[in-house]
Tab-separated table of C-alpha atoms in Angstrom:
chain	number	residue	atom	x	y	z
A	1	UNK	CA	4.285	45.486	40.333
A	2	UNK	CA	2.665	43.539	37.514
A	3	UNK	CA	3.592	44.636	33.976
A	4	UNK	CA	1.284	43.713	31.154
A	5	UNK	CA	2.756	41.769	28.289
A	6	UNK	CA	1.963	42.497	24.680
A	7	UNK	CA	-0.572	39.675	24.546
A	8	UNK	CA	-2.252	41.064	27.691
A	9	UNK	CA	-2.598	44.483	26.049
A	10	UNK	CA	-4.074	42.946	22.897
A	11	UNK	CA	-6.484	40.947	25.022
A	12	UNK	CA	-7.594	44.159	26.778
A	13	UNK	CA	-8.106	45.944	23.453
A	14	UNK	CA	-10.179	43.092	22.015
A	15	UNK	CA	-12.100	42.837	25.277
A	16	UNK	CA	-12.930	46.567	25.258
A	17	UNK	CA	-14.016	46.434	21.610
A	18	UNK	CA	-16.218	43.390	22.234
A	19	UNK	CA	-17.825	44.906	25.338
A	20	UNK	CA	-18.296	48.205	23.493
A	21	UNK	CA	-20.138	46.447	20.678
A	22	UNK	CA	-22.320	44.570	23.183
A	23	UNK	CA	-23.080	47.881	24.899
A	24	UNK	CA	-24.039	49.507	21.596
A	25	UNK	CA	-26.329	46.578	20.773
A	26	UNK	CA	-28.109	47.142	24.089
A	27	UNK	CA	-28.273	50.937	23.855
A	28	UNK	CA	-29.495	51.023	20.243
A	29	UNK	CA	-33.059	49.697	20.904
A	30	UNK	CA	-33.507	52.124	23.806
A	31	UNK	CA	-32.248	55.054	21.730
A	32	UNK	CA	-34.544	54.074	18.854
A	33	UNK	CA	-37.583	53.797	21.159
A	34	UNK	CA	-36.743	57.136	22.796
A	35	UNK	CA	-36.281	58.933	19.460
A	36	UNK	CA	-39.385	57.521	17.783
A	37	UNK	CA	-41.551	58.392	20.790
A	38	UNK	CA	-40.662	62.093	20.359
A	39	UNK	CA	-40.799	62.161	16.544
A	40	UNK	CA	-43.337	63.933	14.354
A	41	UNK	CA	-45.340	62.362	11.557
A	42	UNK	CA	-42.966	63.902	8.959
A	43	UNK	CA	-39.905	62.356	10.611
A	44	UNK	CA	-41.574	58.981	10.812
A	45	UNK	CA	-42.609	58.982	7.147
A	46	UNK	CA	-39.391	60.411	5.649
A	47	UNK	CA	-36.746	58.517	7.652
A	48	UNK	CA	-36.247	54.748	7.754
A	49	UNK	CA	-34.354	54.730	11.057
A	50	UNK	CA	-34.744	57.534	13.588
A	51	UNK	CA	-31.835	57.805	16.000
A	52	UNK	CA	-32.538	61.405	16.979
A	53	UNK	CA	-35.721	63.393	16.211
A	54	UNK	CA	-35.227	66.502	14.061
A	55	UNK	CA	-38.377	68.075	15.526
A	56	UNK	CA	-39.418	67.177	19.040
A	57	UNK	CA	-43.084	66.374	19.530
A	58	UNK	CA	-44.925	65.460	22.750
A	59	UNK	CA	-48.114	64.325	21.006
A	60	UNK	CA	-47.657	60.642	21.876
A	61	UNK	CA	-47.211	61.411	25.576
A	62	UNK	CA	-50.221	63.779	25.577
A	63	UNK	CA	-52.331	60.987	24.131
A	64	UNK	CA	-51.103	58.402	26.651
A	65	UNK	CA	-51.667	60.564	29.706
A	66	UNK	CA	-55.065	61.690	28.387
A	67	UNK	CA	-56.352	58.103	28.431
A	68	UNK	CA	-57.594	56.771	31.776
A	69	UNK	CA	-56.624	53.180	31.002
A	70	UNK	CA	-52.893	53.797	30.861
A	71	UNK	CA	-52.759	55.883	34.042
A	72	UNK	CA	-54.872	53.368	35.969
A	73	UNK	CA	-52.745	50.440	34.778
A	74	UNK	CA	-49.583	52.329	35.745
A	75	UNK	CA	-50.925	52.929	39.251
A	76	UNK	CA	-51.971	49.275	39.574
A	77	UNK	CA	-48.512	48.101	38.497
A	78	UNK	CA	-46.686	50.422	40.911
A	79	UNK	CA	-48.837	49.409	43.899
A	80	UNK	CA	-48.786	45.724	42.985
A	81	UNK	CA	-45.005	45.711	42.502
A	82	UNK	CA	-44.466	47.359	45.900
A	83	UNK	CA	-46.792	44.930	47.687
A	84	UNK	CA	-45.483	41.815	45.925
A	85	UNK	CA	-41.844	42.764	46.506
A	86	UNK	CA	-42.376	43.483	50.205
A	87	UNK	CA	-44.479	40.350	50.732
A	88	UNK	CA	-42.062	38.091	48.860
A	89	UNK	CA	-39.046	39.453	50.746
A	90	UNK	CA	-40.786	38.951	54.107
A	91	UNK	CA	-41.836	35.391	53.282
A	92	UNK	CA	-38.501	34.383	51.751
A	93	UNK	CA	-36.251	35.868	54.447
A	94	UNK	CA	-38.304	34.558	57.391
A	95	UNK	CA	-38.495	31.054	55.961
A	96	UNK	CA	-34.790	31.062	55.051
A	97	UNK	CA	-33.907	32.142	58.593
A	98	UNK	CA	-36.193	29.488	60.071
A	99	UNK	CA	-34.747	26.546	58.173
A	100	UNK	CA	-31.120	27.333	59.085
A	101	UNK	CA	-32.033	26.296	62.631
A	102	UNK	CA	-32.124	22.618	63.439
A	103	UNK	CA	-35.639	21.887	64.633
A	104	UNK	CA	-37.790	18.780	64.348
A	105	UNK	CA	-38.676	18.354	60.690
A	106	UNK	CA	-36.274	21.024	59.390
A	107	UNK	CA	-34.609	18.566	57.008
A	108	UNK	CA	-38.011	17.455	55.710
A	109	UNK	CA	-39.012	21.088	55.079
A	110	UNK	CA	-35.750	21.705	53.212
A	111	UNK	CA	-36.263	18.608	51.061
A	112	UNK	CA	-39.811	19.699	50.235
A	113	UNK	CA	-38.442	23.099	49.183
A	114	UNK	CA	-35.828	21.499	46.920
A	115	UNK	CA	-38.496	19.177	45.479
A	116	UNK	CA	-40.504	22.164	44.238
A	117	UNK	CA	-37.356	23.494	42.567
A	118	UNK	CA	-36.975	20.281	40.555
A	119	UNK	CA	-40.656	19.522	39.857
A	120	UNK	CA	-42.998	22.461	39.256
A	121	UNK	CA	-46.775	21.807	39.426
A	122	UNK	CA	-47.490	23.042	35.900
A	123	UNK	CA	-50.000	25.497	34.516
A	124	UNK	CA	-53.307	23.611	34.852
A	125	UNK	CA	-52.865	22.447	38.492
A	126	UNK	CA	-51.772	25.981	39.434
A	127	UNK	CA	-54.832	27.501	37.776
A	128	UNK	CA	-57.190	24.973	39.405
A	129	UNK	CA	-55.659	25.656	42.821
A	130	UNK	CA	-56.094	29.422	42.418
A	131	UNK	CA	-59.661	28.984	41.160
A	132	UNK	CA	-60.648	26.597	43.974
A	133	UNK	CA	-59.267	29.045	46.530
A	134	UNK	CA	-61.577	31.704	45.075
A	135	UNK	CA	-58.708	33.981	44.058
A	136	UNK	CA	-59.687	34.479	40.413
A	137	UNK	CA	-60.043	38.162	39.571
A	138	UNK	CA	-58.342	39.213	42.813
A	139	UNK	CA	-54.827	40.534	43.298
A	140	UNK	CA	-54.130	37.705	45.734
A	141	UNK	CA	-53.905	35.432	42.679
A	142	UNK	CA	-50.784	37.383	41.667
A	143	UNK	CA	-49.309	37.606	45.175
A	144	UNK	CA	-49.763	34.255	46.926
A	145	UNK	CA	-48.731	31.575	44.360
A	146	UNK	CA	-45.290	33.118	43.842
A	147	UNK	CA	-44.761	34.373	47.394
A	148	UNK	CA	-41.532	32.406	47.792
A	149	UNK	CA	-39.074	31.790	44.985
A	150	UNK	CA	-37.315	28.510	45.773
A	151	UNK	CA	-34.048	29.544	44.171
A	152	UNK	CA	-33.986	32.857	46.060
A	153	UNK	CA	-34.878	31.072	49.285
A	154	UNK	CA	-31.915	28.707	48.984
A	155	UNK	CA	-29.491	31.539	48.199
A	156	UNK	CA	-30.671	33.659	51.164
A	157	UNK	CA	-30.461	30.575	53.393
A	158	UNK	CA	-26.847	30.125	52.336
A	159	UNK	CA	-26.228	33.792	53.140
A	160	UNK	CA	-27.719	33.452	56.638
A	161	UNK	CA	-25.651	30.327	57.237
A	162	UNK	CA	-22.506	32.327	56.459
A	163	UNK	CA	-23.145	34.857	59.232
A	164	UNK	CA	-20.984	34.363	62.398
A	165	UNK	CA	-22.757	32.021	64.805
A	166	UNK	CA	-21.067	33.781	67.708
A	167	UNK	CA	-23.303	36.808	67.103
A	168	UNK	CA	-26.452	34.724	67.472
A	169	UNK	CA	-25.075	32.953	70.562
A	170	UNK	CA	-24.125	36.280	72.191
A	171	UNK	CA	-27.599	37.658	71.496
A	172	UNK	CA	-29.144	34.519	73.013
A	173	UNK	CA	-27.025	34.933	76.152
A	174	UNK	CA	-28.173	38.567	76.400
A	175	UNK	CA	-31.777	37.356	76.415
A	176	UNK	CA	-32.875	38.144	72.862
A	177	UNK	CA	-35.474	35.846	71.356
A	178	UNK	CA	-35.328	34.517	67.783
A	179	UNK	CA	-37.524	37.290	66.379
A	180	UNK	CA	-35.276	39.988	67.900
A	181	UNK	CA	-32.146	38.250	66.610
A	182	UNK	CA	-33.651	38.020	63.145
A	183	UNK	CA	-34.784	41.674	63.101
A	184	UNK	CA	-31.814	43.337	64.799
A	185	UNK	CA	-28.882	41.144	63.727
A	186	UNK	CA	-29.620	38.909	60.722
A	187	UNK	CA	-31.493	41.438	58.601
A	188	UNK	CA	-29.078	44.409	59.041
A	189	UNK	CA	-26.138	42.158	58.134
A	190	UNK	CA	-27.987	40.899	55.060
A	191	UNK	CA	-28.610	44.249	53.361
A	192	UNK	CA	-26.592	43.395	50.203
A	193	UNK	CA	-28.471	40.120	49.687
A	194	UNK	CA	-31.835	41.707	50.438
A	195	UNK	CA	-31.117	44.585	48.037
A	196	UNK	CA	-30.269	42.118	45.275
A	197	UNK	CA	-33.424	40.108	45.804
A	198	UNK	CA	-35.516	43.250	46.130
A	199	UNK	CA	-34.458	44.080	42.603
A	200	UNK	CA	-35.120	40.518	41.403
A	201	UNK	CA	-38.607	40.451	42.908
A	202	UNK	CA	-39.441	44.007	41.797
A	203	UNK	CA	-38.427	43.398	38.177
A	204	UNK	CA	-40.302	40.100	38.145
A	205	UNK	CA	-43.452	41.710	39.578
A	206	UNK	CA	-43.244	44.709	37.251
A	207	UNK	CA	-42.919	42.498	34.188
A	208	UNK	CA	-45.707	40.132	35.331
A	209	UNK	CA	-47.815	39.570	32.293
A	210	UNK	CA	-48.989	36.006	31.732
A	211	UNK	CA	-50.492	35.493	35.204
A	212	UNK	CA	-52.441	38.750	34.888
A	213	UNK	CA	-54.050	37.560	31.653
A	214	UNK	CA	-54.668	34.131	33.175
A	215	UNK	CA	-56.260	35.202	36.452
A	216	UNK	CA	-57.688	38.689	35.786
A	217	UNK	CA	-60.946	38.860	33.824
A	218	UNK	CA	-61.679	42.425	34.906
A	219	UNK	CA	-59.835	44.764	32.524
A	220	UNK	CA	-59.797	47.573	35.111
A	221	UNK	CA	-57.377	45.438	37.164
A	222	UNK	CA	-54.870	44.922	34.377
A	223	UNK	CA	-51.256	45.909	34.884
A	224	UNK	CA	-49.237	48.157	32.595
A	225	UNK	CA	-47.609	45.203	30.812
A	226	UNK	CA	-50.978	43.792	29.714
A	227	UNK	CA	-52.212	47.220	28.599
A	228	UNK	CA	-48.956	47.638	26.712
A	229	UNK	CA	-49.539	44.317	24.963
A	230	UNK	CA	-53.018	45.422	23.949
A	231	UNK	CA	-51.626	48.707	22.659
A	232	UNK	CA	-48.664	47.278	20.731
A	233	UNK	CA	-49.919	43.897	19.485
A	234	UNK	CA	-53.675	43.448	19.781
A	235	UNK	CA	-55.211	46.842	18.976
A	236	UNK	CA	-53.544	50.107	17.901
A	237	UNK	CA	-54.446	53.453	19.513
A	238	UNK	CA	-57.950	54.796	18.914
A	239	UNK	CA	-57.717	57.103	15.878
A	240	UNK	CA	-60.970	58.923	16.730
A	241	UNK	CA	-59.781	59.717	20.237
A	242	UNK	CA	-56.388	60.652	18.811
A	243	UNK	CA	-57.911	63.153	16.382
A	244	UNK	CA	-60.168	64.662	19.014
A	245	UNK	CA	-57.305	65.181	21.464
A	246	UNK	CA	-54.619	66.435	19.104
A	247	UNK	CA	-54.713	68.752	16.104
A	248	UNK	CA	-51.778	66.925	14.440
A	249	UNK	CA	-51.951	63.380	15.805
A	250	UNK	CA	-48.704	61.343	15.815
A	251	UNK	CA	-48.538	57.914	14.135
A	252	UNK	CA	-49.640	54.953	16.216
A	253	UNK	CA	-46.087	53.558	16.250
A	254	UNK	CA	-44.928	56.710	18.041
A	255	UNK	CA	-47.555	56.164	20.735
A	256	UNK	CA	-46.518	52.539	21.088
A	257	UNK	CA	-42.872	53.510	21.586
A	258	UNK	CA	-43.837	56.167	24.127
A	259	UNK	CA	-45.838	53.556	26.044
A	260	UNK	CA	-42.884	51.145	26.015
A	261	UNK	CA	-40.567	53.887	27.309
A	262	UNK	CA	-42.917	54.904	30.131
A	263	UNK	CA	-43.407	51.263	31.156
A	264	UNK	CA	-39.642	50.726	31.293
A	265	UNK	CA	-38.808	53.946	33.133
A	266	UNK	CA	-39.604	52.910	36.759
A	267	UNK	CA	-37.186	49.972	36.696
A	268	UNK	CA	-34.470	52.151	35.129
A	269	UNK	CA	-34.992	54.713	37.908
A	270	UNK	CA	-34.877	52.154	40.742
A	271	UNK	CA	-31.788	50.264	39.566
A	272	UNK	CA	-29.107	52.935	40.291
A	273	UNK	CA	-30.214	53.119	43.946
A	274	UNK	CA	-29.782	49.353	44.387
A	275	UNK	CA	-26.828	48.823	42.048
A	276	UNK	CA	-24.167	49.161	44.768
A	277	UNK	CA	-25.760	46.502	46.998
A	278	UNK	CA	-26.904	44.445	44.017
A	279	UNK	CA	-23.418	43.487	42.764
A	280	UNK	CA	-22.172	42.762	46.282
A	281	UNK	CA	-25.238	40.716	47.202
A	282	UNK	CA	-25.129	38.525	44.115
A	283	UNK	CA	-21.427	37.761	44.593
A	284	UNK	CA	-21.836	36.909	48.280
A	285	UNK	CA	-24.740	34.590	47.560
A	286	UNK	CA	-22.819	32.828	44.826
A	287	UNK	CA	-19.659	31.908	46.756
A	288	UNK	CA	-21.020	30.753	50.098
A	289	UNK	CA	-21.925	27.086	50.250
């Protein structure tokens, strides 16, 4: 049995204090956003920092859900995130499984993949390619260019390479083709890695912001992150609409915080369901070479 020395105990205490402070630093902005979003005008004017509202008010949320723009952008973001995540996972896992097999030109394909990891095309060539393909103002402009993340592809390839070859050979002897082996053996054994990369792709797609501004001229196709930017940075909430909807309208900062909270909520809800596989998947991908 291992007994902790005095220095070990001090190290644990300092470690807990440090991690506690880091945790507080991360929780504080969320608590502030949550509290301000439910605060009344009086709270906002009288208190410098609101960590808990004295009087709860739902005015900011009534305003947000009364506007068509926010609801439409939320729906666009949810659908786009689901499609992009599914498409990216399909493309990445199938290509990773393909290049672990030695076929003619497999090394060349792998080198081309690594080349794109070291040398990215840049903004202007990417924009010209999307424009020449006729994808401007379509959702394909947000789906196709980033269909395969090179880093994720290499990690999933390493994961597939770590699976027992005897399983694949036994399936081949039983008459299974490559597609059946991939679907019935490789994918079920790769659930931790796939869960981790599902989260990576989903968070990336949900937070997509710059590409939407770059490729989407139609404002009805904007995602929630772009609408949030307009609401927080470019133009504050419409005061006339605010007054017509609510007898005692909340301050614009309260509406901005409510919008930030609603835009963050889906990712916070998804994460606990993937957390168990997420930690395992990241560790497995990191140690297999």
